[in-house]
Every structure is written in structure tokens, then in C-alpha cells.
Amino acid sequence: MESALIDQIRQANDIVDVVQSYLPLKRVGSNWRGICPFHNDTRPSMYVSQTKQIFKCFACGKAGNVFSFVQEYEKVSFMESVKKLAIRAGITLPEDSRTKVVSTKRQQLIEVYRIASEFFTKNLFEHSEDAMDYLRQRKVSPQTAKDLQLGYALASNKALLNHLMKQGFGVSLLKESGLFGEYSGALIDLFRDRLIFPIHSNTSEVIAFGGRILQPKENTGKYINSPGTEIYTKGKELYGLFKTKYNISKTDQSIVCEGYFDFLRLYENGFTNAVASLGTALTEDQVYLLNRFSSNTVILFDGDSAGIKAAVRAGLVCLARGMKVKVALLPQGEDPDEFLLSHGADALRALIDTASELIPFIAQSSDLDSSPKERIELILDALRQLWDPIQREFFLKDISESFGISQNALQSSLRRSSARQTTLEQPVPENQIPQKSPHEKIILQAALKDRESYNLLARELTADYFSNRLYKRIFEYLQQRLQSSSGFDPAALLDDTDNTEIRDSLAELLFEDLQHLDLNAQIRDLKLRKLKRDLDDLDKAINEDPTNLELLKEKEKLFQEYRKTTKRVVNKVLF
């Protein structure tokens, strides 16, 4: 693909708009800031520069431009990110770019699941009156089924297998997809005669399925789910998030339920900021994902003793990540699906609006069979994982008021070494720019402010002037990228950079704004440092070989150059 077309696509996709389509950002000065999606970020560490069209996480070191962000977020190749952003901007690509063969196994599996999902959906609406009757009995509308791409797996052993093989997929890939089992050496469909719930990534790709039987059967589980694959890890996704993430950001609140039908009922009744935990205990990975879109959540689990205990466990996982958690208490024995059918959306909205804060709920609940001391220790265990000392103080105040315990006693208990130890500091990434050689770093930052500054740097220096390995490689990379280009676009410097160390470090350099720095003076200083290093190296060589006249002549030549350079610097300062 031509570089001019790549430039056009990049310029048509403002990085702030693109990143905000994945997660919320807030303006901070001249930049934007948000929770980094590339590590378990507990505070906003990722910055996005709209003027330079780049992003940088100052905790994990991940950085790049709009293509890099889509690459990293969606786990696709550079060209796939270009295609996605071209479609987003309405830019038509040449035919050969659109028909390029999917290469990576991950992309092949995504394609398998996409075609399988379409096959299941077609079966539901065209070939299964029983499945449609079941949805009618559960009072799920056809429109909701379409919105969430529900499907039906035919009762046949090889319906999906034959369909995918006709699409040209090989047996080895289908074995790895997790959609098939083996019986007597032959592949058979994992999902048969079941209502299908596609599980989407939050970027809307189908990555797994859940299947529910339509009628009870002996020795048959009510639900089965896809196994873990290269594209799906159990406990890392939230059902429905691909549909509700924008409204979660907009309302600044999420509602967490447990099951597929709970989510369907909530979504159908206008609670379009809900997600489901896919029937498992809420995990840290799910909380990290949820926290990107809002730090406020309401736990809405079943109204029995088991559901309440599960809600408390889920709430504590959220609390440990600094989220503000409420628990909405349903009547005994009812789940969100049943409650909405019996009482309606207004009743549930009132229940959510009056939901109790997590800590007072834990203190007052009669459904928890633990003692007050045990309940306090559960909350303190969560707070020991919380990085923000101010938030911890607020939560300690809530515990003190809810349980009638002094804050001093709570602080003392919080510090006990018997508790689970957690590290509050962010790890220092290996690929972060080294702090040594600050002068070389400043020169590169100053040279990256515009084309004229870079031209001055390239004209006056070579890579040998840099003693730091990384800065030397960055200088060489810039020479290669800019020597045939007349323009200067900071974001373009990060296009399709295979070396993530250079890309991440270069993005950090680009973020700095050293408009008033005298680059000429910095270059002279770097030259002096280089001359001094060369003289030191010559002294060592002469000590080892004192009779070598060539070394002595070279030292005299360098010394004269050093004296002239220092004299020019002194004259510049004095006159």
C-alpha cells in the first residue's frame, strides 16, 4: 500500500476520537488521559496528544500512533489496522489491499467464529421454530435476539463442521477452534440443538459461544461454553459489553448481573449500561475491563443467600481496584430476569437508585454468616490492594462508621504483615527510556519539534556522537525514516515500527515540548562530550602503546579541535 494512502488514512482518523471509541478519555491540559488498556492499570496512566496524534502510557511504556493503538488493542497486524481505520473513515482501498489473505492464526480463528456466528443466527431465524418458541416463552423479542446476534445450533452432529469446511477451513484449524469434539476419531459439533449466545470481545468480534438446551434432558448440562482458545480466555470478557460500553461511559455507571437472560432482560428494558459476568465469579481481569469505562458499578445478582454472597465477593474485587460499588438487593429468590417480568423497569430503576454502598451493606446484611470481625477483615484485604492512599482513607472512614470501630484500630490492622502483600508501585518497564544520558535525550526531544530542528541535528551529528545504545538506534531510525521525506509528521514516524523499544521510546520523546531550547548550544555540548570521550579513549590506547606515533598525532589533532570548540563556546557566552 502506498505511503500517501496510509498518510491519508491516518490523517482521517483523529487519535482522540479513535481511542474514545474504545475507552473514555478526559482532557488534562493540552493532552487527554485515560486508563491504559495494555496493562492492569489502576489509575489513568495513558496520555493521548491530539496535536501530535500519538499516545503513550507512562506506566507500562506502550506507545504509538493511531495504527499502533488499534494494532495493540485488537491484536491485529499493521495492515489490518490500516484497513479497519480506512473503513472507519470511509476511504476505499485498492482491491489487492482488501483481498489480502488472512495470515495469523488469531485472525483465522476470528474468521471461523464470525462465520459460525452468522450460521447459527441464520439457523435461529430460518430453521428453528422450536428455538423461536423458546424465546417467546422466555418473553425475549426477536429484535433483542437480532441485536445480540443470538443463534441456534442444529441437532446434527456435523452441521457446523460441514459448513465451515465448505468455506475452505482446514481440519487442523477447526480442531484448535474449540467448536468441535472428537468421537471415534472424527470431529463432531460441540454445540447441538442449543440456543446460542455469541460472546463478543469489547471490540465486537465474536470470540466464543455459550449454548443452552431448549428442554431439560437427562445427563445433559443446561449450559455449555466454548473452551479457552488463542482468542478467548474464560474470566477475561464481559457479556454484552460490546453493546453497552458507550452507555456505561455516558452514564458513568455499570450494572453487573450474572447470566445471559438477566442481561437480555435488562437490555430489553432500557438498562443499556449492563454487563454479565458469564455465570462465573467476577474476576480481576473483568474488573479491569469494566473500570476502563466507569469506576461506578451496581452489583445486581440473584436475591438468595448464594447470590448475595457472590455479590459481596464481586464488590470486594471492584473495591480493591478503587471502584465505587453499590449492591442492589432483589427480593428473596428472584433474579433480575424474574424481577423485571414481575415488577417492571420502573421498580428495578428505583431499586438501583436506592442501592446500598458496599461497605454498609456488608456490615448490615443478615445473609452473611460471618462475624463483624471477619467482615471487616474481608474489606481490609481488598483495601490492601488499593494503590490510592486517599481512597483508602475514605473507605476506612466508611468502615469505621458502618461497624463502629475507630479508624486508628483499622489503620493498625491494615498494616499487619499477615495480610496478603501487594506492591503499590507501578513496575518499571524494561523498554522505558533509560534515565542515563539525559543530555542526549534532550537533544533528540528538541530535534523532534519540527523539520528544521531535525535537519540541523542530521547535518551536524552522526550516530557516533551518541553514547547511549537506545538513543543511537533512535537517531539511526530517524535518519532512515526522514532522509527521503520532505514533510515532518510526528505520528508518521511511528507507522509500522516492528521495534517496540524504539517506537515506545520515540513516542515518549515526541511527547516532550522543548520549544525554547537552544538546539545549537546542545549540539555543541554533545560534540564536546564526544571529543572528550575520544581523548579519554586515546589516552588509554597510548598508555598501552606509548611508542605509537600515530596515536600521539591523533591525540594532538583531537586536542586542537577540542580547544577550538571550547573557545567558540566561551566566546559565545562572553561576547
Coordinates of C-alpha atoms in Angstrom, one line a residue:
M1 CA 0.0 0.0 0.0
E2 CA 1.3 3.4 -0.9
S3 CA 2.6 5.7 1.9
A4 CA 0.4 8.5 0.6
L5 CA -2.7 6.4 1.2
I6 CA -1.5 5.4 4.7
D7 CA -0.9 9.1 5.5
Q8 CA -4.5 9.9 4.2
I9 CA -6.0 7.2 6.4
R10 CA -4.0 8.3 9.5
Q11 CA -5.0 11.9 9.0
A12 CA -8.6 11.0 8.5
N13 CA -8.7 9.2 11.9
D14 CA -8.2 11.6 14.8
I15 CA -6.5 9.5 17.5
V16 CA -8.6 11.0 20.4
D17 CA -11.8 10.0 18.6
V18 CA -10.5 6.6 17.8
V19 CA -9.2 5.9 21.3
Q20 CA -12.5 7.2 22.8
S21 CA -14.4 4.7 20.7
Y22 CA -12.6 2.0 22.8
L23 CA -12.4 3.7 26.2
P24 CA -13.2 7.0 28.0
L25 CA -10.6 9.9 27.9
K26 CA -10.6 13.1 29.9
R27 CA -8.8 16.3 28.9
V28 CA -5.8 17.1 31.0
G29 CA -4.1 20.4 29.9
S30 CA -3.2 20.1 26.3
N31 CA -3.5 16.3 26.3
W32 CA -6.1 13.6 27.1
R33 CA -5.7 10.9 29.7
G34 CA -7.4 7.5 30.4
I35 CA -7.0 4.1 31.9
C36 CA -4.3 2.2 29.9
P37 CA -5.8 -1.0 28.3
F38 CA -2.4 -2.6 27.8
H39 CA -1.7 -3.5 31.4
N40 CA -3.7 -3.8 34.6
D41 CA -3.9 -0.1 35.1
T42 CA -5.4 1.1 38.4
R43 CA -5.1 4.8 37.7
P44 CA -5.1 6.8 34.4
S45 CA -1.6 6.3 33.1
M46 CA -2.1 6.7 29.3
Y47 CA -1.8 10.1 27.7
V48 CA -3.0 11.0 24.2
S49 CA -1.7 14.0 22.3
Q50 CA -4.2 15.4 19.8
T51 CA -1.7 17.8 18.3
K52 CA 0.9 15.1 17.7
Q53 CA -1.5 12.3 17.1
I54 CA 0.3 9.9 19.4
F55 CA -0.4 8.0 22.7
K56 CA 1.9 7.0 25.5
C57 CA 1.4 5.0 28.7
F58 CA 3.9 6.3 31.3
A59 CA 3.3 3.2 33.5
C60 CA 3.8 0.2 31.1
G61 CA 5.6 2.1 28.3
K62 CA 3.3 1.2 25.5
A63 CA 3.1 3.9 22.8
G64 CA 2.5 4.7 19.2
N65 CA 0.1 6.4 16.8
V66 CA -3.5 5.6 15.8
F67 CA -2.5 2.5 13.8
S68 CA -0.3 1.2 16.7
F69 CA -3.2 1.7 19.2
V70 CA -5.6 -0.4 17.0
Q71 CA -2.9 -3.0 16.4
E72 CA -2.3 -3.5 20.1
Y73 CA -5.9 -3.2 21.3
E74 CA -7.4 -5.6 18.7
K75 CA -4.3 -7.8 18.3
V76 CA -4.1 -7.4 14.6
S77 CA -1.3 -6.7 12.1
F78 CA -0.3 -3.2 10.9
M79 CA -2.1 -3.7 7.6
E80 CA -5.2 -5.0 9.3
S81 CA -5.3 -1.8 11.5
V82 CA -4.9 0.3 8.3
K83 CA -7.9 -1.5 6.7
K84 CA -10.0 -1.1 9.8
L85 CA -9.3 2.6 10.0
A86 CA -9.8 3.1 6.3
I87 CA -13.3 1.6 6.7
R88 CA -14.0 3.8 9.7
A89 CA -13.0 6.9 7.6
G90 CA -14.9 5.8 4.5
I91 CA -11.7 5.5 2.4
T92 CA -11.7 3.0 -0.4
L93 CA -8.7 0.7 -0.5
P94 CA -7.2 -0.8 -3.7
E95 CA -8.6 -4.2 -4.5
D96 CA -5.3 -6.1 -3.6
S97 CA -5.3 -4.5 -0.2
R98 CA -8.8 -5.6 0.6
T99 CA -8.3 -9.2 -0.6
K100 CA -5.1 -9.9 1.2
V101 CA -5.1 -13.4 2.7
V102 CA -5.6 -13.6 6.4
S103 CA -2.3 -14.8 7.8
T104 CA -2.1 -15.1 11.5
K105 CA -3.8 -17.9 13.4
R106 CA -5.7 -15.4 15.5
Q107 CA -7.2 -13.7 12.5
Q108 CA -8.1 -17.1 11.1
L109 CA -9.9 -18.1 14.3
I110 CA -11.7 -14.8 14.4
E111 CA -12.9 -15.5 10.9
V112 CA -14.1 -19.0 11.9
Y113 CA -16.1 -17.6 14.8
R114 CA -17.6 -14.9 12.6
I115 CA -18.8 -17.3 10.0
A116 CA -20.0 -19.7 12.7
S117 CA -22.0 -16.9 14.4
E118 CA -23.7 -16.0 11.1
F119 CA -24.5 -19.7 10.5
F120 CA -26.1 -20.0 14.0
T121 CA -28.1 -16.8 13.6
K122 CA -29.4 -17.9 10.2
N123 CA -30.5 -21.2 11.7
L124 CA -32.4 -19.5 14.5
F125 CA -34.5 -17.3 12.3
E126 CA -34.9 -19.6 9.3
H127 CA -34.7 -23.2 10.5
S128 CA -35.8 -23.5 14.1
E129 CA -39.3 -22.9 15.2
D130 CA -38.6 -24.7 18.5
A131 CA -35.8 -22.2 19.4
M132 CA -38.0 -19.2 18.5
D133 CA -40.9 -20.7 20.6
Y134 CA -38.5 -21.0 23.5
L135 CA -37.5 -17.3 23.2
R136 CA -41.2 -16.4 23.0
Q137 CA -41.8 -18.4 26.2
R138 CA -39.0 -16.5 27.9
K139 CA -40.5 -13.3 26.5
V140 CA -37.4 -12.3 24.6
S141 CA -38.3 -10.3 21.5
P142 CA -37.0 -11.1 18.0
Q143 CA -35.4 -7.6 17.9
T144 CA -33.4 -8.3 21.1
A145 CA -32.3 -11.6 19.6
K146 CA -31.1 -9.8 16.5
D147 CA -29.4 -7.1 18.4
L148 CA -27.4 -9.6 20.4
Q149 CA -26.9 -12.0 17.4
L150 CA -28.5 -15.0 19.2
G151 CA -28.4 -18.2 17.2
Y152 CA -29.3 -21.9 17.2
A153 CA -27.1 -24.9 16.7
L154 CA -28.9 -27.6 14.7
A155 CA -29.3 -31.1 16.2
S156 CA -27.0 -32.5 13.6
N157 CA -23.5 -33.8 14.6
K158 CA -21.8 -32.1 11.7
A159 CA -23.9 -29.2 10.6
L160 CA -21.3 -26.5 11.6
L161 CA -18.3 -28.7 10.7
N162 CA -19.6 -29.2 7.1
H163 CA -20.5 -25.5 6.8
L164 CA -17.0 -24.3 7.8
M165 CA -15.2 -26.9 5.7
K166 CA -17.2 -25.7 2.7
Q167 CA -15.8 -22.2 3.5
G168 CA -12.3 -23.6 3.0
F169 CA -11.1 -24.0 6.6
G170 CA -8.7 -26.9 7.3
V171 CA -9.3 -29.7 9.9
S172 CA -6.2 -28.6 12.0
L173 CA -7.5 -25.1 12.4
L174 CA -11.1 -26.3 13.2
K175 CA -9.6 -28.6 15.9
E176 CA -8.0 -25.6 17.5
S177 CA -11.1 -23.5 17.4
G178 CA -12.7 -25.3 20.3
L179 CA -16.0 -25.7 18.4
F180 CA -15.7 -29.4 17.9
G181 CA -15.1 -32.6 19.9
E182 CA -13.8 -35.9 18.8
Y183 CA -15.8 -39.1 18.7
S184 CA -14.2 -42.3 17.5
G185 CA -11.5 -40.2 15.7
A186 CA -14.0 -38.0 13.9
L187 CA -14.8 -34.4 14.6
I188 CA -18.4 -33.5 15.7
D189 CA -20.1 -30.2 16.6
L190 CA -19.7 -29.2 20.2
F191 CA -23.0 -27.3 20.1
R192 CA -26.0 -29.3 19.1
D193 CA -29.7 -28.5 19.5
R194 CA -29.0 -25.4 21.7
L195 CA -29.8 -21.8 21.8
I196 CA -26.5 -20.0 21.1
F197 CA -25.3 -16.8 22.8
P198 CA -22.3 -15.3 21.0
I199 CA -19.6 -13.9 23.3
H200 CA -18.0 -10.8 21.9
S201 CA -14.8 -9.0 22.7
N202 CA -15.4 -5.4 23.6
T203 CA -14.3 -4.6 20.1
S204 CA -17.3 -6.5 18.8
E205 CA -15.6 -9.6 17.5
V206 CA -17.2 -13.0 18.2
I207 CA -14.6 -15.0 20.2
A208 CA -16.7 -17.7 22.0
F209 CA -20.2 -19.1 22.4
G210 CA -22.5 -20.2 25.2
G211 CA -25.2 -22.8 24.4
R212 CA -28.4 -23.5 26.4
I213 CA -30.6 -26.5 25.9
L214 CA -34.2 -25.8 25.0
Q215 CA -35.8 -28.6 27.0
P216 CA -34.4 -30.5 30.1
K217 CA -32.5 -33.7 29.1
E218 CA -31.2 -36.4 31.3
N219 CA -27.4 -36.3 31.9
T220 CA -27.2 -33.0 29.9
G221 CA -26.0 -29.8 31.4
K222 CA -28.2 -26.7 31.0
Y223 CA -25.3 -24.7 29.6
I224 CA -22.0 -25.4 27.8
N225 CA -19.4 -22.8 26.8
S226 CA -16.6 -22.7 24.4
P227 CA -13.2 -23.8 25.9
G228 CA -10.2 -21.4 26.1
T229 CA -8.6 -20.7 22.7
E230 CA -6.0 -18.3 21.4
I231 CA -8.7 -15.6 21.1
Y232 CA -10.7 -16.4 24.3
T233 CA -9.8 -16.8 27.9
K234 CA -12.5 -17.5 30.4
G235 CA -12.8 -14.8 33.0
K236 CA -11.5 -12.0 30.8
E237 CA -14.6 -10.9 29.0
L238 CA -17.9 -9.4 30.0
Y239 CA -21.1 -10.5 28.1
G240 CA -22.8 -7.6 26.4
L241 CA -20.1 -5.0 26.9
F242 CA -19.6 -4.6 23.2
K243 CA -23.2 -3.2 23.1
T244 CA -23.2 -1.2 26.3
K245 CA -19.8 0.2 26.7
Y246 CA -20.7 3.6 25.3
N247 CA -23.7 4.0 27.6
I248 CA -21.6 2.9 30.6
S249 CA -19.2 5.7 29.8
K250 CA -22.1 8.1 29.1
T251 CA -24.0 7.4 32.4
D252 CA -20.7 6.8 34.3
Q253 CA -22.2 3.7 35.8
S254 CA -22.3 0.0 35.0
I255 CA -24.8 -2.7 36.2
V256 CA -23.3 -6.1 36.7
C257 CA -25.5 -9.2 36.5
E258 CA -24.6 -12.9 36.3
G259 CA -26.4 -14.7 33.4
Y260 CA -27.3 -14.4 29.8
F261 CA -31.0 -14.0 30.3
D262 CA -30.5 -11.5 33.1
F263 CA -28.6 -9.3 30.7
L264 CA -31.1 -9.8 27.8
R265 CA -33.9 -8.7 30.1
L266 CA -32.0 -5.7 31.4
Y267 CA -31.0 -4.7 27.9
E268 CA -34.6 -5.1 26.5
N269 CA -35.9 -2.9 29.4
G270 CA -33.7 0.0 28.7
F271 CA -30.8 -0.8 31.1
T272 CA -28.2 -0.4 28.3
N273 CA -25.4 0.1 30.7
A274 CA -25.4 -3.5 31.9
V275 CA -23.0 -6.4 31.5
A276 CA -23.0 -10.1 32.6
S277 CA -20.1 -11.9 34.2
L278 CA -20.8 -15.0 32.1
G279 CA -22.0 -17.1 35.1
T280 CA -18.7 -17.1 36.9
A281 CA -17.4 -15.2 39.9
L282 CA -16.3 -11.7 38.8
T283 CA -12.6 -11.7 38.1
E284 CA -9.9 -9.1 38.4
D285 CA -9.5 -9.1 34.6
Q286 CA -13.2 -8.4 34.2
V287 CA -13.0 -5.6 36.7
Y288 CA -10.0 -4.0 35.0
L289 CA -12.0 -4.1 31.7
L290 CA -15.1 -2.6 33.3
N291 CA -13.1 0.1 35.1
R292 CA -11.9 1.5 31.8
F293 CA -15.5 2.7 31.1
S294 CA -16.6 3.8 34.5
S295 CA -15.4 3.5 38.1
N296 CA -19.0 3.3 39.4
T297 CA -20.9 0.0 39.4
V298 CA -24.0 -1.6 40.9
I299 CA -23.9 -5.4 41.6
L300 CA -27.3 -6.9 40.7
F301 CA -27.1 -10.7 41.4
D302 CA -29.8 -13.2 42.5
G303 CA -31.7 -12.3 45.6
D304 CA -30.9 -15.5 47.5
S305 CA -28.2 -16.2 50.1
A306 CA -25.7 -17.5 47.4
G307 CA -26.4 -14.5 45.2
I308 CA -25.8 -12.1 48.0
K309 CA -22.5 -13.7 49.0
A310 CA -21.4 -13.7 45.3
A311 CA -22.4 -10.0 45.1
V312 CA -20.2 -9.2 48.1
R313 CA -17.2 -11.1 46.6
A314 CA -17.7 -9.3 43.3
G315 CA -18.0 -6.0 45.1
L316 CA -14.7 -6.5 47.0
V317 CA -12.9 -7.3 43.8
C318 CA -14.1 -3.9 42.4
L319 CA -13.3 -2.1 45.7
A320 CA -9.7 -3.4 45.5
R321 CA -9.4 -1.6 42.2
G322 CA -10.7 1.7 43.6
M323 CA -14.2 1.4 42.2
K324 CA -17.3 2.8 43.9
V325 CA -19.6 -0.2 44.5
K326 CA -23.2 -0.5 45.3
V327 CA -25.3 -3.6 45.9
A328 CA -28.9 -3.7 44.7
L329 CA -30.8 -6.2 46.8
L330 CA -33.5 -8.2 45.0
P331 CA -36.4 -9.9 46.8
Q332 CA -35.6 -13.3 48.2
G333 CA -35.4 -15.9 45.4
E334 CA -35.7 -13.6 42.4
D335 CA -33.2 -12.8 39.7
P336 CA -33.1 -9.7 37.5
D337 CA -34.9 -11.5 34.7
E338 CA -37.8 -12.6 37.0
F339 CA -38.0 -9.3 38.8
L340 CA -38.4 -7.3 35.6
L341 CA -41.1 -9.6 34.3
S342 CA -43.0 -9.4 37.6
H343 CA -42.4 -5.8 38.6
G344 CA -41.3 -3.8 35.6
A345 CA -38.5 -1.5 34.7
D346 CA -39.5 1.4 37.0
A347 CA -39.4 -0.8 40.1
L348 CA -35.9 -2.0 39.2
R349 CA -34.8 1.5 38.5
A350 CA -36.0 2.5 41.9
L351 CA -34.1 -0.5 43.4
I352 CA -30.9 0.5 41.7
D353 CA -31.3 4.2 42.7
T354 CA -31.6 3.2 46.3
A355 CA -28.9 0.5 46.2
S356 CA -26.7 0.4 49.3
E357 CA -23.0 1.2 49.3
L358 CA -20.9 -1.9 49.6
I359 CA -19.3 -1.4 53.0
P360 CA -22.6 -0.5 54.9
F361 CA -24.2 -3.5 53.0
I362 CA -21.6 -5.9 54.3
A363 CA -22.0 -4.5 57.8
Q364 CA -25.8 -4.8 57.9
S365 CA -26.6 -7.9 55.8
S366 CA -28.2 -10.8 57.6
D367 CA -27.4 -13.2 54.8
L368 CA -23.7 -13.2 55.6
D369 CA -22.9 -15.9 58.2
S370 CA -19.5 -14.3 59.2
S371 CA -18.8 -12.3 62.3
P372 CA -18.3 -8.5 62.2
K373 CA -14.6 -9.0 62.7
E374 CA -14.4 -11.4 59.8
R375 CA -16.4 -9.0 57.6
I376 CA -14.0 -6.1 58.5
E377 CA -11.0 -8.3 57.6
L378 CA -12.5 -9.1 54.2
I379 CA -12.8 -5.4 53.4
L380 CA -9.3 -4.7 54.7
D381 CA -7.9 -7.4 52.5
A382 CA -9.4 -5.6 49.5
L383 CA -8.1 -2.2 50.7
R384 CA -4.5 -3.6 51.0
Q385 CA -4.6 -4.0 47.2
L386 CA -5.7 -0.4 46.7
W387 CA -2.9 1.9 45.4
D388 CA -4.5 5.2 46.3
P389 CA -3.9 6.2 50.0
I390 CA -6.6 8.9 49.8
Q391 CA -9.2 6.4 48.6
R392 CA -8.1 4.0 51.4
E393 CA -8.7 6.8 54.0
F394 CA -12.3 7.4 52.7
F395 CA -13.0 3.6 52.7
L396 CA -11.6 3.3 56.2
K397 CA -13.9 6.1 57.3
D398 CA -16.9 4.2 55.8
I399 CA -15.8 1.0 57.7
S400 CA -15.4 3.0 60.9
E401 CA -18.9 4.5 60.6
S402 CA -20.6 1.2 59.4
F403 CA -19.1 -1.1 62.1
G404 CA -18.5 1.4 65.0
I405 CA -14.7 0.8 65.0
S406 CA -12.1 3.5 65.4
Q407 CA -10.0 4.5 62.4
N408 CA -6.8 4.0 64.4
A409 CA -7.7 0.4 65.1
L410 CA -8.5 -0.1 61.4
Q411 CA -5.2 1.5 60.3
S412 CA -3.3 -0.7 62.7
S413 CA -5.0 -3.8 61.3
L414 CA -4.4 -2.7 57.8
R415 CA -0.7 -2.6 58.3
R416 CA -0.4 -6.1 59.6
S417 CA 2.1 -8.1 57.7
S418 CA -0.1 -11.2 57.9
A419 CA -2.3 -9.8 55.2
R420 CA -1.7 -10.5 51.6
Q421 CA 1.2 -8.4 50.4
T422 CA 0.7 -6.3 47.3
T423 CA 3.0 -3.9 45.5
L424 CA 1.5 -0.5 45.2
E425 CA 4.1 0.9 42.9
Q426 CA 3.9 0.6 39.2
P427 CA 6.5 -1.7 37.7
V428 CA 9.3 0.0 35.7
P429 CA 9.0 -1.3 32.1
E430 CA 12.1 -2.8 30.6
N431 CA 11.7 -0.9 27.4
Q432 CA 11.3 2.5 29.1
I433 CA 14.0 5.1 28.1
P434 CA 17.0 4.8 30.4
Q435 CA 17.5 7.8 32.7
K436 CA 21.2 8.0 32.0
S437 CA 22.5 10.2 29.2
P438 CA 19.9 12.9 29.8
H439 CA 21.8 15.3 27.6
E440 CA 21.4 13.0 24.6
K441 CA 17.7 12.6 25.4
I442 CA 17.2 16.4 25.5
I443 CA 18.9 16.8 22.1
L444 CA 16.6 14.2 20.5
Q445 CA 13.5 15.8 22.1
A446 CA 14.5 19.3 20.8
A447 CA 15.2 18.0 17.4
L448 CA 11.8 16.4 17.1
K449 CA 9.8 19.6 17.5
D450 CA 9.9 20.4 13.7
R451 CA 11.7 19.5 10.4
E452 CA 14.1 22.4 10.6
S453 CA 15.4 21.3 14.0
Y454 CA 15.8 17.7 12.8
N455 CA 17.7 18.9 9.7
L456 CA 20.1 20.8 11.9
L457 CA 20.6 17.7 14.0
A458 CA 21.2 15.4 11.0
R459 CA 23.6 17.9 9.4
E460 CA 25.7 18.4 12.5
L461 CA 25.8 14.9 14.0
T462 CA 26.2 11.2 13.3
A463 CA 25.2 8.2 15.3
D464 CA 28.7 8.0 16.8
Y465 CA 28.0 11.1 18.9
F466 CA 25.5 9.2 21.0
S467 CA 27.0 7.0 23.7
N468 CA 23.6 5.6 24.8
R469 CA 22.7 2.5 22.8
L470 CA 19.0 3.3 22.6
Y471 CA 19.4 6.9 21.6
K472 CA 21.9 5.9 19.0
R473 CA 19.4 3.5 17.5
I474 CA 16.7 6.1 17.6
F475 CA 18.9 8.6 15.7
E476 CA 19.7 5.9 13.1
Y477 CA 16.0 5.1 12.8
L478 CA 15.2 8.8 12.3
Q479 CA 17.8 9.1 9.6
Q480 CA 16.3 6.2 7.7
R481 CA 12.7 7.4 8.0
L482 CA 13.3 11.0 7.2
Q483 CA 16.0 11.1 4.6
S484 CA 13.6 10.5 1.7
S485 CA 10.8 12.6 3.2
S486 CA 10.3 16.3 2.9
G487 CA 7.4 16.6 5.4
F488 CA 7.5 16.1 9.2
D489 CA 4.6 14.4 10.9
P490 CA 5.4 13.0 14.4
A491 CA 2.7 10.3 14.1
A492 CA 4.1 9.1 10.8
L493 CA 7.4 8.3 12.4
L494 CA 5.6 5.5 14.3
D495 CA 4.0 3.8 11.4
D496 CA 4.6 0.0 11.2
T497 CA 7.6 0.1 13.5
D498 CA 8.4 -3.5 14.3
N499 CA 10.9 -2.5 17.0
T500 CA 8.6 -1.7 20.0
E501 CA 11.6 -0.4 22.1
I502 CA 12.2 2.3 19.5
R503 CA 8.5 3.0 19.0
D504 CA 7.7 3.4 22.7
S505 CA 10.8 5.4 23.4
L506 CA 10.3 7.7 20.4
A507 CA 6.7 8.4 21.4
E508 CA 7.9 9.4 24.8
L509 CA 10.4 11.8 23.2
L510 CA 7.7 13.2 21.0
F511 CA 5.5 13.9 24.0
E512 CA 8.0 16.4 25.4
D513 CA 7.7 20.1 24.4
L514 CA 11.1 21.9 24.4
Q515 CA 10.2 24.8 22.2
H516 CA 12.6 27.3 23.8
L517 CA 15.6 25.1 24.0
D518 CA 18.7 26.3 22.1
L519 CA 19.4 23.3 19.9
N520 CA 22.7 24.7 18.5
A521 CA 24.1 25.0 22.0
Q522 CA 23.0 21.5 22.9
I523 CA 24.7 20.1 19.7
R524 CA 28.0 22.0 20.5
D525 CA 27.8 20.5 24.0
L526 CA 27.3 17.0 22.7
K527 CA 30.2 17.4 20.3
L528 CA 32.4 18.5 23.2
R529 CA 31.4 15.4 25.1
K530 CA 32.2 13.2 22.1
L531 CA 35.7 14.8 21.8
K532 CA 36.3 14.3 25.5
R533 CA 35.3 10.6 25.2
D534 CA 37.6 10.2 22.2
L535 CA 40.5 11.8 24.0
D536 CA 40.0 9.6 27.0
D537 CA 40.0 6.5 24.7
L538 CA 43.2 7.7 23.1
D539 CA 44.8 8.2 26.5
K540 CA 44.1 4.6 27.3
A541 CA 45.4 3.4 24.0
I542 CA 48.6 5.5 24.4
N543 CA 49.2 4.1 27.9
E544 CA 49.1 0.6 26.4
D545 CA 51.3 1.5 23.5
P546 CA 53.4 4.7 24.4
T547 CA 55.7 4.5 21.3
N548 CA 52.8 4.6 18.8
L549 CA 53.3 7.9 16.9
E550 CA 50.0 7.7 15.0
L551 CA 48.1 7.6 18.3
L552 CA 50.1 10.7 19.5
K553 CA 49.4 12.6 16.3
E554 CA 45.7 11.7 16.5
K555 CA 45.5 12.9 20.1
E556 CA 47.2 16.2 19.2
K557 CA 44.7 16.7 16.3
L558 CA 41.7 16.0 18.6
F559 CA 43.1 18.2 21.3
Q560 CA 43.3 21.2 18.9
E561 CA 39.8 20.6 17.8
Y562 CA 38.7 20.4 21.4
R563 CA 40.4 23.7 22.3
K564 CA 38.8 25.4 19.2
T565 CA 35.4 24.1 20.2
T566 CA 35.6 25.2 23.8
K567 CA 37.0 28.6 22.7
R568 CA 33.9 29.1 20.5
V569 CA 31.6 28.2 23.4
V570 CA 33.4 30.7 25.7
N571 CA 33.2 33.4 23.1
K572 CA 29.6 32.7 22.6
V573 CA 28.9 33.1 26.3
L574 CA 31.2 36.2 26.8
F575 CA 30.6 38.2 23.6

